[in-house]
Every structure is written in structure tokens, then in C-alpha cells.
Amino acid sequence: MINKLIIFIGRSLAFLLTIALCIPVVLLPNETSVPVNIWLPLAAADLGLIIIFFHIKPIVKGTAISLAGVCAVALIAVLSTHAYSQTISVSNPKDSIIHTGVSYIQEMVMTNNPQ
């Protein structure tokens, strides 16, 4: 009885972790500039891995395969987000692009005191 309860709790936590690791793939279409031909197969892989979670016997094997696969897909989703990220280029007053920094500090004169 206790053994079944421990297995149920462990499997439930593994399923919640599996669903949580699907979040990077769910965010790809609307929140990033990753093209469809990358995020669509990743979403299909996640759905397939969730199905595997319930269908492969023994239970431990199905859970392990599903969890490892979803981790790999989440990693690919994060790496593809970084690969396709778009950053606005920052330029100085002479219209040359600053490659080393994200922001630009400008000197201002406030109450006859340069800052």
C-alpha cells in the first residue's frame, strides 16, 4: 500500500515536471522570433513524449524516457530562442553602431553642472 502511494506521488511529481518543461516550447510561437519549422516539430515532440509517459511499460522506463526527452526538447527550445533573438542596435550621436554595450551614457548639463 505504501509502496503504491510512493510510486503515485513520484510519478505525479515527474508528470508536473514534464508539463513545466513544456513551457519553453509553448512560448516559442508568440513570444520569440523562432520560425515555424523549428517550433512546430518541438511541440510535436513534446506531445509525443507526454503520450509516451503513459504508454510505455514498465512505468519507470516510460517516465524516465519522457522526462529525459522533454528536458532535451526544452534545451533545444531555449538554444533556438537565443539563436534567433533580435536585439536592437544602439548607436551614438555620430550614427555609428555601438557593438560593445547595450546602453549609451550621455553627458547632460543640469543647472550649469555637467553630469
Short mmCIF file of C-alpha atoms in Angstrom, two decimals:
data_model
loop_
_atom_site.label_atom_id
_atom_site.label_comp_id
_atom_site.label_asym_id
_atom_site.label_seq_id
_atom_site.Cartn_x
_atom_site.Cartn_y
_atom_site.Cartn_z
CA MET A 1 0.00 0.00 0.00
CA ILE A 2 2.72 2.49 0.99
CA ASN A 3 4.82 1.41 -1.99
CA LYS A 4 1.96 2.23 -4.38
CA LEU A 5 1.47 5.61 -2.71
CA ILE A 6 5.16 6.47 -3.08
CA ILE A 7 5.07 5.44 -6.76
CA PHE A 8 1.93 7.53 -7.32
CA ILE A 9 3.45 10.61 -5.68
CA GLY A 10 6.74 10.23 -7.54
CA ARG A 11 5.02 9.74 -10.87
CA SER A 12 2.75 12.73 -10.22
CA LEU A 13 5.74 14.94 -9.46
CA ALA A 14 7.51 13.66 -12.59
CA PHE A 15 4.42 14.48 -14.67
CA LEU A 16 4.23 18.00 -13.23
CA LEU A 17 7.92 18.48 -14.02
CA THR A 18 7.27 17.20 -17.56
CA ILE A 19 4.48 19.73 -18.04
CA ALA A 20 6.63 22.53 -16.59
CA LEU A 21 9.44 21.69 -19.01
CA CYS A 22 7.00 22.13 -21.91
CA ILE A 23 6.67 25.86 -21.12
CA PRO A 24 9.69 26.96 -23.23
CA VAL A 25 8.16 25.25 -26.28
CA VAL A 26 4.72 26.73 -25.61
CA LEU A 27 6.24 30.24 -25.50
CA LEU A 28 8.12 29.89 -28.80
CA PRO A 29 5.33 30.84 -31.27
CA ASN A 30 4.08 34.03 -29.66
CA GLU A 31 6.97 35.36 -27.61
CA THR A 32 10.04 34.71 -29.80
CA SER A 33 11.14 35.06 -33.40
CA VAL A 34 11.88 31.34 -33.83
CA PRO A 35 10.49 30.17 -37.21
CA VAL A 36 7.62 27.72 -37.52
CA ASN A 37 9.77 24.97 -39.00
CA ILE A 38 11.65 24.80 -35.69
CA TRP A 39 8.99 25.25 -33.01
CA LEU A 40 6.35 23.05 -34.65
CA PRO A 41 8.46 19.84 -34.55
CA LEU A 42 9.48 20.69 -30.98
CA ALA A 43 5.81 20.99 -29.98
CA ALA A 44 5.01 17.69 -31.72
CA ALA A 45 7.93 16.04 -29.91
CA ASP A 46 6.64 17.30 -26.56
CA LEU A 47 3.16 15.93 -27.28
CA GLY A 48 4.65 12.60 -28.27
CA LEU A 49 6.73 12.46 -25.12
CA ILE A 50 3.68 13.17 -22.96
CA ILE A 51 1.90 10.26 -24.67
CA ILE A 52 4.97 8.06 -24.05
CA PHE A 53 4.74 8.97 -20.37
CA PHE A 54 1.52 6.97 -20.11
CA HIS A 55 2.01 4.19 -22.67
CA ILE A 56 5.46 2.67 -22.18
CA LYS A 57 5.64 -0.17 -19.68
CA PRO A 58 7.25 -0.60 -17.16
CA ILE A 59 6.21 2.67 -15.57
CA VAL A 60 9.72 3.70 -14.54
CA LYS A 61 11.02 3.30 -18.09
CA GLY A 62 8.19 5.38 -19.60
CA THR A 63 8.63 8.10 -17.02
CA ALA A 64 12.40 8.26 -17.49
CA ILE A 65 12.22 8.35 -21.30
CA SER A 66 9.54 11.02 -21.25
CA LEU A 67 11.30 13.20 -18.70
CA ALA A 68 14.70 12.95 -20.44
CA GLY A 69 13.12 13.71 -23.82
CA VAL A 70 11.22 16.73 -22.57
CA CYS A 71 14.43 18.05 -20.94
CA ALA A 72 16.24 17.72 -24.27
CA VAL A 73 13.42 19.43 -26.18
CA ALA A 74 13.31 22.28 -23.62
CA LEU A 75 17.06 22.76 -24.01
CA ILE A 76 16.73 22.88 -27.80
CA ALA A 77 13.90 25.42 -27.45
CA VAL A 78 15.98 27.68 -25.22
CA LEU A 79 19.02 27.42 -27.52
CA SER A 80 16.91 28.20 -30.58
CA THR A 81 15.46 31.22 -28.79
CA HIS A 82 18.97 32.53 -28.20
CA ALA A 83 20.00 31.75 -31.79
CA TYR A 84 17.07 33.70 -33.26
CA SER A 85 16.99 36.54 -30.74
CA GLN A 86 16.76 40.03 -32.14
CA THR A 87 18.46 42.87 -30.33
CA ILE A 88 18.00 46.48 -31.29
CA SER A 89 21.34 48.01 -32.23
CA VAL A 90 22.43 51.03 -30.22
CA SER A 91 24.12 53.94 -31.98
CA ASN A 92 25.94 57.01 -30.75
CA PRO A 93 25.22 60.59 -31.86
CA LYS A 94 27.52 60.14 -34.91
CA ASP A 95 25.23 57.27 -36.08
CA SER A 96 27.84 54.56 -35.67
CA ILE A 97 26.63 51.36 -34.03
CA ILE A 98 28.00 50.55 -30.59
CA HIS A 99 28.83 46.83 -30.58
CA THR A 100 30.21 46.54 -27.06
CA GLY A 101 27.34 47.77 -24.96
CA VAL A 102 23.61 47.61 -24.64
CA SER A 103 23.13 51.14 -23.44
CA TYR A 104 24.68 54.51 -24.05
CA ILE A 105 25.50 57.07 -21.37
CA GLN A 106 25.05 60.64 -22.46
CA GLU A 107 26.53 63.67 -20.75
CA MET A 108 23.89 66.18 -19.74
CA VAL A 109 24.16 69.67 -18.34
CA MET A 110 21.82 70.25 -15.44
CA THR A 111 21.91 73.57 -13.57
CA ASN A 112 25.26 74.50 -15.15
CA ASN A 113 26.81 71.29 -13.81
CA PRO A 114 27.83 68.56 -16.31
CA GLN A 115 26.75 65.10 -15.25
#
